Amino acid sequence: MLYTVIKKNSYQDSINLMLLTNSINTLAGITKCSIMMGTDANKDILKNSGLFTPEGETATPSDMIIVLEATDESVIEKVLSATEVFLNDLAVKSKKEKTQSVTSLDAALAEMPDANLALFSIPGEYAAGEIEKALDKGMNVFSFSDNIALEEEVRLKRKAHEKGLLLMGPDCGTGIISSIPIAFTNVVRPGNIGIVGASGTGIQEVTTIIDRLGGGVVHAIGTGGRDLSEEVNGITVRDAILGLEYHDATDVIVVISKPPAPKVRDEIVELLHSLSKPVVAIFLGEKPEGHEGNVYLAHTLEETAMIAVDLANNRPVKANYLETATFEPTTTLPMHKTVKGLYSGGTLAAEAGMLIAEALGLGKLIKQEGYILNANGYEVIDLGDDIYTQGKPHPMIDPEVRIKKIKEYASDENTGVILLDCVHGYGSHPDMAGALRDVIKESKETAKRAGRDLYFVATVCGTQSDPQDYGAAIKTLRECGVLVEESNAKAVRLALKLKGIVCKESDKYVTERKAAKKALPKLSESVMDLLHSKPRIINIGLGSFTESILAYGGSAVQYTWKPAAGGNKKMIKLLQLLSNREELEAANSQVVEQLKNSQPFLMDVVPAKSVVEVLNGKVLLHAGPPIEFKDMTGPMQGSCIGAVLFEGWAADEVQARCLLEKGEVKFMPCHHANAVGPMGGITSGNMPVLVVENKLDGSVAYCIMNEGIGKVLRFGAYSEEVITRLHWMKDTLGPVLSKALKRKEGGLNLNVVIAKAITMGDEFHQRNIAATLNFLKEITPLITELTIDEKEKYSVIKFLADTDQFFLNIMMAAGKSMVDCARKIKSGTVVTTMARNGREFGVRISGMGDEWFTAPANTPNGLYFTGYSESDANPDIGDSAITETVGVGGMAMIAAPGVTRFVGAGGFDDALQVSNEMDEICIANNSNWSIPTWDFKGACLGIDARKVVETGITPLINTGIAHKNAGVGQIGAGTVRAPLACFEKALSAYAKKLGLEVE
């Protein structure tokens, strides 16, 4: 039976998931398991493999799909536990590395501003857009990522060329830059040979032979296998060749290619003849008859390496480099016995196919369903072809496919020789020879019992310095009866010799080149820098690729990538349309400057109806986007009942509810009346409101005052003590504060209070004690000077001293005055409002004015008072997210690490992580509010809806938790995430406004 588990927003690299899948498939009770990200392509793979279920259809590209075929449902827990252990182990390993890890390209560049190479190993369906970003940032690119459309490769390579950058790839499996091994590559000694290769394992074979011959390589620039196609026209090959020509430490240039387009091949050779340095070139599939000028044309990869080493050592080039095989067979196999090649390296397979086809007259090579050669029983398969690797690890990593094929071929009585490669290097299996040992032994014994001769011939592509043990691999293979040769070409010649076929090579001589050399274009500074220094790499994707970079003296920042916009293709295209638009960037900068330059002053406390005209009737203001009483959740309805009782519109709860349900009370969002309100946000005409003026432009904002803790109206309580307190606030607290503030000429400068308090541990949403005390310090002398009853003075000062959160409401009004000032700029993607009404979370952005974009509000995570749990909690509610909108609250968690445990975040490191994460979705930092615990960096400022959608990082909000039923009140405190859908809707609407539509 099939079981499906969806792990939401749990992105992992595909290679990690392939390794995890292999690990899970070894568990007892598992018939079959597949673990993939929920992309459309992966869903198709699951369908084709019979592992797709209706539950899997719900997964997004950011979700991990775990599909199990098992007889017992109890195995699910075992699998989930093993998955957690595996992924935690990856996390532990990454923490032990010295690499700095970030989650955006901008953050990576902040860590390494002089980065000159972006290394990509992310899914191909997302790679083109990410590569373009790196090119736009002025970085050369090494793209291990494949499955990029040919037309995209052409476009990106042309762009790279125009910018004076190298785009290596896509599907560039290996490279060496300034002797630093990159991706799936071998450790080769440094030297004076530079290589350009439109072939991954071709580079590996040539460089490892050079190493074993005592030579060395300074650069091996991979270009991707399609670079010499007619469409791509050798863009990277040409630029890389020029790079090596101008690289002083390169004395010999090597060019390696799978069969190229004839026209492109001829143009490349013409370029090679214009170089000042000797060149060795191999175009697989060709059998050159001689050399011309300074261009030496090789037939095999082995010959390529040998000529290069001779040239590098100023030795004359020999006429013939053919070497005999180590093993001399005493008998030959019958005519009907054939050779089968099972290769993990595509170029090695192509070379084997070429040599066999030439020796037997089997015609040209093919590329069909993984076959390189399939004629007269002779077969050579590239097991790295997409047909074998789709949804599975590459055969260099995982021996499973090859083991199955060995068994299949060994059971065929017509098979005489099985050819194998064993490719070492970073990223490859730690002991491929050991992994193949048992199946080789078993196959040979089975053939022997059947009275058949079955030979295995192999080559180990590697060096003594590789992570794997080169000598041990050869020993392992020989101990199980494999004939091991030093090169792939020798291995193929031995396989044919076992058939009685002797390969020969004609002598080649150098003829003079009479044509004049052509002038070469200049090399860009970016490529010069890349080739003349140790690479400074941003590694985007597979974390293990940093291992070889760091081990050999390179520097790297790990960008822990996940799909932009959660993999939503429409949003990704929309983001591309909204990126790098000068007018948009200028508008966003203006909005942020308005926020930063704001000057909020607390001016007064007045009855709400005196400043909000609409409150002179039976009207209540509420928190969040628009909502009617019937749709309100329990706590907001409770607040409405309390307000009706406070205003005297009803005598008791029953009458109040009846009045509300009949629609005799009208509602309006606080935000529509220049106001904000905490939790339910219910504001009525006789409630006193704080008046804050932004003196930058005169914007005025209002907020009711904080009632303290316990049973309070804002959390939906409406008992007699609640109403009594509200009347005291109306009759005493409000008037006393109003009189006191009038004695403060020009009002109270809130920027000063905030700046002081943020250095004292406040974040202004959950923790306001320092700001409240600073406010108390400012207001108390003013109160004591008033000619009012001493008991009133005492009661007000005592209330302020007891109400740690009093400043929250002042901060909210300050935030509202700031965003209303900034909202006057009617363009851009800066978030200008975040608010919740208990059902919906709503945002507004600068470019869309007053329009709300909503999604269902999430329920907070956090700590609950005794007797309550998450099942009692109401979805998030209140306008207090105005604090996060202006960069404090959860955005400034690092300012108040003491809060983190109360809201369930954990500790200082967690607080730092939260603020660093929030910084990634903001445009700037507010230098007015400097945070000592953040190395005095200013609080986050200017949430950019584009960055939210692109990263999938939504603002974290510190919040109180209200009981879902009216009248109960607060039951805990915690944090909540804004829903991503709000920001997606806002961006879509803004793009449409700009005339940018995406299907």
Short mmCIF file of N, CA and C in Angstrom, two decimals, residues 502-585:
data_model
loop_
_atom_site.label_atom_id
_atom_site.label_comp_id
_atom_site.label_asym_id
_atom_site.label_seq_id
_atom_site.Cartn_x
_atom_site.Cartn_y
_atom_site.Cartn_z
N VAL A 502 43.41 -6.03 -32.67
CA VAL A 502 44.51 -5.16 -32.23
C VAL A 502 44.31 -3.77 -32.82
N CYS A 503 44.24 -2.76 -31.91
CA CYS A 503 44.06 -1.38 -32.36
C CYS A 503 45.41 -0.77 -32.73
N LYS A 504 45.39 0.04 -33.77
CA LYS A 504 46.62 0.69 -34.20
C LYS A 504 46.37 2.19 -34.35
N GLU A 505 47.44 2.93 -34.26
CA GLU A 505 47.37 4.38 -34.48
C GLU A 505 48.42 4.73 -35.52
N SER A 506 48.03 5.48 -36.52
CA SER A 506 48.99 5.94 -37.53
C SER A 506 49.84 7.05 -36.96
N ASP A 507 51.07 7.13 -37.44
CA ASP A 507 51.96 8.21 -37.02
C ASP A 507 51.39 9.55 -37.51
N LYS A 508 51.59 10.58 -36.70
CA LYS A 508 51.13 11.93 -37.09
C LYS A 508 52.33 12.88 -37.02
N TYR A 509 52.42 13.73 -38.03
CA TYR A 509 53.53 14.65 -38.09
C TYR A 509 53.01 16.08 -38.20
N VAL A 510 53.88 17.03 -37.89
CA VAL A 510 53.50 18.44 -37.92
C VAL A 510 53.79 19.03 -39.29
N THR A 511 52.78 19.68 -39.86
CA THR A 511 52.98 20.43 -41.10
C THR A 511 52.93 21.92 -40.80
N GLU A 512 53.57 22.70 -41.65
CA GLU A 512 53.64 24.13 -41.40
C GLU A 512 52.30 24.80 -41.70
N ARG A 513 51.97 25.75 -40.89
CA ARG A 513 50.75 26.54 -41.10
C ARG A 513 51.16 27.84 -41.80
N LYS A 514 50.65 28.06 -43.02
CA LYS A 514 51.10 29.19 -43.82
C LYS A 514 50.24 30.44 -43.63
N ALA A 515 49.00 30.28 -43.23
CA ALA A 515 48.12 31.45 -43.09
C ALA A 515 48.58 32.34 -41.94
N ALA A 516 48.36 33.65 -42.10
CA ALA A 516 48.75 34.61 -41.06
C ALA A 516 47.81 34.51 -39.86
N LYS A 517 48.37 34.76 -38.69
CA LYS A 517 47.56 34.75 -37.47
C LYS A 517 46.65 35.97 -37.45
N LYS A 518 45.46 35.81 -36.95
CA LYS A 518 44.52 36.93 -36.86
C LYS A 518 44.67 37.62 -35.51
N ALA A 519 44.34 38.92 -35.51
CA ALA A 519 44.39 39.68 -34.26
C ALA A 519 43.33 39.16 -33.29
N LEU A 520 43.70 39.10 -32.01
CA LEU A 520 42.80 38.58 -31.00
C LEU A 520 42.13 39.72 -30.23
N PRO A 521 40.87 39.57 -29.88
CA PRO A 521 40.22 40.61 -29.07
C PRO A 521 40.82 40.66 -27.67
N LYS A 522 40.62 41.80 -27.00
CA LYS A 522 41.14 41.95 -25.64
C LYS A 522 40.29 41.12 -24.67
N LEU A 523 40.88 40.84 -23.53
CA LEU A 523 40.19 40.06 -22.50
C LEU A 523 39.61 41.01 -21.46
N SER A 524 38.41 40.71 -20.98
CA SER A 524 37.76 41.57 -19.98
C SER A 524 38.49 41.49 -18.65
N GLU A 525 38.35 42.54 -17.85
CA GLU A 525 38.97 42.57 -16.53
C GLU A 525 38.38 41.49 -15.62
N SER A 526 37.10 41.19 -15.78
CA SER A 526 36.46 40.18 -14.93
C SER A 526 37.06 38.80 -15.15
N VAL A 527 37.28 38.43 -16.40
CA VAL A 527 37.87 37.12 -16.68
C VAL A 527 39.33 37.12 -16.27
N MET A 528 40.04 38.23 -16.48
CA MET A 528 41.43 38.33 -16.04
C MET A 528 41.52 38.10 -14.53
N ASP A 529 40.61 38.74 -13.79
CA ASP A 529 40.61 38.60 -12.34
C ASP A 529 40.33 37.17 -11.93
N LEU A 530 39.36 36.53 -12.61
CA LEU A 530 39.00 35.15 -12.28
C LEU A 530 40.19 34.21 -12.46
N LEU A 531 40.92 34.38 -13.56
CA LEU A 531 41.99 33.45 -13.90
C LEU A 531 43.33 33.79 -13.25
N HIS A 532 43.45 34.99 -12.72
CA HIS A 532 44.73 35.39 -12.12
C HIS A 532 44.69 35.44 -10.59
N SER A 533 43.62 34.89 -9.98
CA SER A 533 43.53 34.88 -8.52
C SER A 533 42.77 33.65 -8.07
N LYS A 534 42.85 33.36 -6.79
CA LYS A 534 42.05 32.27 -6.25
C LYS A 534 40.58 32.67 -6.34
N PRO A 535 39.71 31.77 -6.79
CA PRO A 535 38.31 32.17 -6.96
C PRO A 535 37.63 32.48 -5.63
N ARG A 536 36.79 33.49 -5.66
CA ARG A 536 35.99 33.90 -4.50
C ARG A 536 34.55 33.54 -4.84
N ILE A 537 34.06 32.48 -4.23
CA ILE A 537 32.89 31.77 -4.76
C ILE A 537 31.66 31.91 -3.86
N ILE A 538 30.55 32.21 -4.47
CA ILE A 538 29.26 32.06 -3.80
C ILE A 538 28.67 30.74 -4.30
N ASN A 539 28.55 29.78 -3.39
CA ASN A 539 28.07 28.45 -3.74
C ASN A 539 26.57 28.40 -3.51
N ILE A 540 25.84 28.26 -4.59
CA ILE A 540 24.38 28.36 -4.55
C ILE A 540 23.80 26.97 -4.79
N GLY A 541 23.45 26.30 -3.72
CA GLY A 541 22.89 24.95 -3.83
C GLY A 541 23.59 23.96 -2.93
N LEU A 542 24.16 22.94 -3.53
CA LEU A 542 24.70 21.80 -2.79
C LEU A 542 25.87 22.23 -1.91
N GLY A 543 25.68 22.14 -0.58
CA GLY A 543 26.68 22.63 0.37
C GLY A 543 27.99 21.89 0.30
N SER A 544 27.97 20.62 -0.10
CA SER A 544 29.21 19.84 -0.12
C SER A 544 30.22 20.37 -1.14
N PHE A 545 29.78 21.17 -2.10
CA PHE A 545 30.70 21.71 -3.10
C PHE A 545 31.71 22.69 -2.48
N THR A 546 31.42 23.18 -1.28
CA THR A 546 32.38 24.09 -0.66
C THR A 546 33.59 23.34 -0.11
N GLU A 547 33.45 22.03 0.08
CA GLU A 547 34.50 21.25 0.72
C GLU A 547 35.83 21.37 -0.03
N SER A 548 35.80 21.11 -1.33
CA SER A 548 37.05 21.16 -2.11
C SER A 548 37.56 22.58 -2.25
N ILE A 549 36.65 23.54 -2.34
CA ILE A 549 37.06 24.94 -2.49
C ILE A 549 37.88 25.38 -1.28
N LEU A 550 37.36 25.11 -0.09
CA LEU A 550 38.04 25.54 1.13
C LEU A 550 39.31 24.74 1.36
N ALA A 551 39.26 23.44 1.03
CA ALA A 551 40.41 22.57 1.29
C ALA A 551 41.64 23.00 0.51
N TYR A 552 41.44 23.64 -0.65
CA TYR A 552 42.58 23.99 -1.49
C TYR A 552 42.78 25.50 -1.65
N GLY A 553 42.32 26.23 -0.63
CA GLY A 553 42.69 27.64 -0.54
C GLY A 553 41.76 28.63 -1.18
N GLY A 554 40.60 28.19 -1.67
CA GLY A 554 39.62 29.13 -2.19
C GLY A 554 38.78 29.68 -1.05
N SER A 555 37.96 30.65 -1.32
CA SER A 555 37.03 31.19 -0.32
C SER A 555 35.61 31.04 -0.84
N ALA A 556 34.68 30.80 0.08
CA ALA A 556 33.30 30.54 -0.34
C ALA A 556 32.30 31.01 0.70
N VAL A 557 31.18 31.47 0.21
CA VAL A 557 30.00 31.74 1.03
C VAL A 557 28.91 30.79 0.56
N GLN A 558 28.27 30.11 1.47
CA GLN A 558 27.21 29.18 1.12
C GLN A 558 25.86 29.89 1.09
N TYR A 559 25.26 29.94 -0.08
CA TYR A 559 23.90 30.48 -0.23
C TYR A 559 22.97 29.27 -0.22
N THR A 560 22.28 29.11 0.92
CA THR A 560 21.37 27.98 1.07
C THR A 560 20.08 28.31 0.32
N TRP A 561 20.04 27.89 -0.91
CA TRP A 561 19.01 28.31 -1.86
C TRP A 561 17.73 27.50 -1.68
N LYS A 562 16.63 28.15 -1.93
CA LYS A 562 15.36 27.46 -2.13
C LYS A 562 14.62 28.19 -3.24
N PRO A 563 13.63 27.57 -3.87
CA PRO A 563 13.01 28.19 -5.04
C PRO A 563 12.40 29.55 -4.71
N ALA A 564 12.63 30.52 -5.57
CA ALA A 564 11.98 31.82 -5.42
C ALA A 564 10.47 31.62 -5.48
N ALA A 565 9.78 32.43 -4.69
CA ALA A 565 8.32 32.41 -4.70
C ALA A 565 7.76 31.02 -4.44
N GLY A 566 8.50 30.23 -3.65
CA GLY A 566 8.03 28.88 -3.34
C GLY A 566 7.89 27.99 -4.56
N GLY A 567 8.57 28.37 -5.65
CA GLY A 567 8.48 27.58 -6.88
C GLY A 567 7.32 27.96 -7.77
N ASN A 568 6.57 28.99 -7.39
CA ASN A 568 5.42 29.43 -8.18
C ASN A 568 5.92 30.10 -9.45
N LYS A 569 5.75 29.42 -10.59
CA LYS A 569 6.33 29.89 -11.85
C LYS A 569 5.77 31.26 -12.26
N LYS A 570 4.51 31.46 -12.01
CA LYS A 570 3.90 32.74 -12.37
C LYS A 570 4.54 33.87 -11.57
N MET A 571 4.71 33.63 -10.26
CA MET A 571 5.29 34.67 -9.43
C MET A 571 6.76 34.90 -9.77
N ILE A 572 7.45 33.83 -10.14
CA ILE A 572 8.86 33.99 -10.52
C ILE A 572 8.96 34.90 -11.75
N LYS A 573 8.10 34.69 -12.75
CA LYS A 573 8.12 35.54 -13.94
C LYS A 573 7.75 36.98 -13.58
N LEU A 574 6.78 37.11 -12.69
CA LEU A 574 6.36 38.45 -12.28
C LEU A 574 7.50 39.18 -11.57
N LEU A 575 8.22 38.45 -10.71
CA LEU A 575 9.35 39.04 -10.00
C LEU A 575 10.44 39.49 -10.99
N GLN A 576 10.63 38.68 -12.02
CA GLN A 576 11.62 39.05 -13.03
C GLN A 576 11.22 40.35 -13.73
N LEU A 577 9.92 40.49 -13.99
CA LEU A 577 9.43 41.70 -14.63
C LEU A 577 9.58 42.92 -13.72
N LEU A 578 9.49 42.69 -12.40
CA LEU A 578 9.56 43.80 -11.45
C LEU A 578 10.96 44.05 -10.92
N SER A 579 11.92 43.30 -11.43
CA SER A 579 13.29 43.48 -10.93
C SER A 579 14.05 44.49 -11.80
N ASN A 580 14.98 45.17 -11.16
CA ASN A 580 15.88 46.10 -11.85
C ASN A 580 15.14 47.17 -12.66
N ARG A 581 13.98 47.60 -12.18
CA ARG A 581 13.26 48.71 -12.82
C ARG A 581 13.64 49.99 -12.06
N GLU A 582 14.32 50.87 -12.74
CA GLU A 582 14.86 52.05 -12.06
C GLU A 582 13.78 52.87 -11.38
N GLU A 583 12.63 53.04 -12.06
CA GLU A 583 11.57 53.86 -11.48
C GLU A 583 10.99 53.22 -10.22
N LEU A 584 10.96 51.88 -10.21
CA LEU A 584 10.45 51.17 -9.04
C LEU A 584 11.43 51.28 -7.87
N GLU A 585 12.71 51.11 -8.17
CA GLU A 585 13.72 51.23 -7.11
C GLU A 585 13.71 52.65 -6.54
#
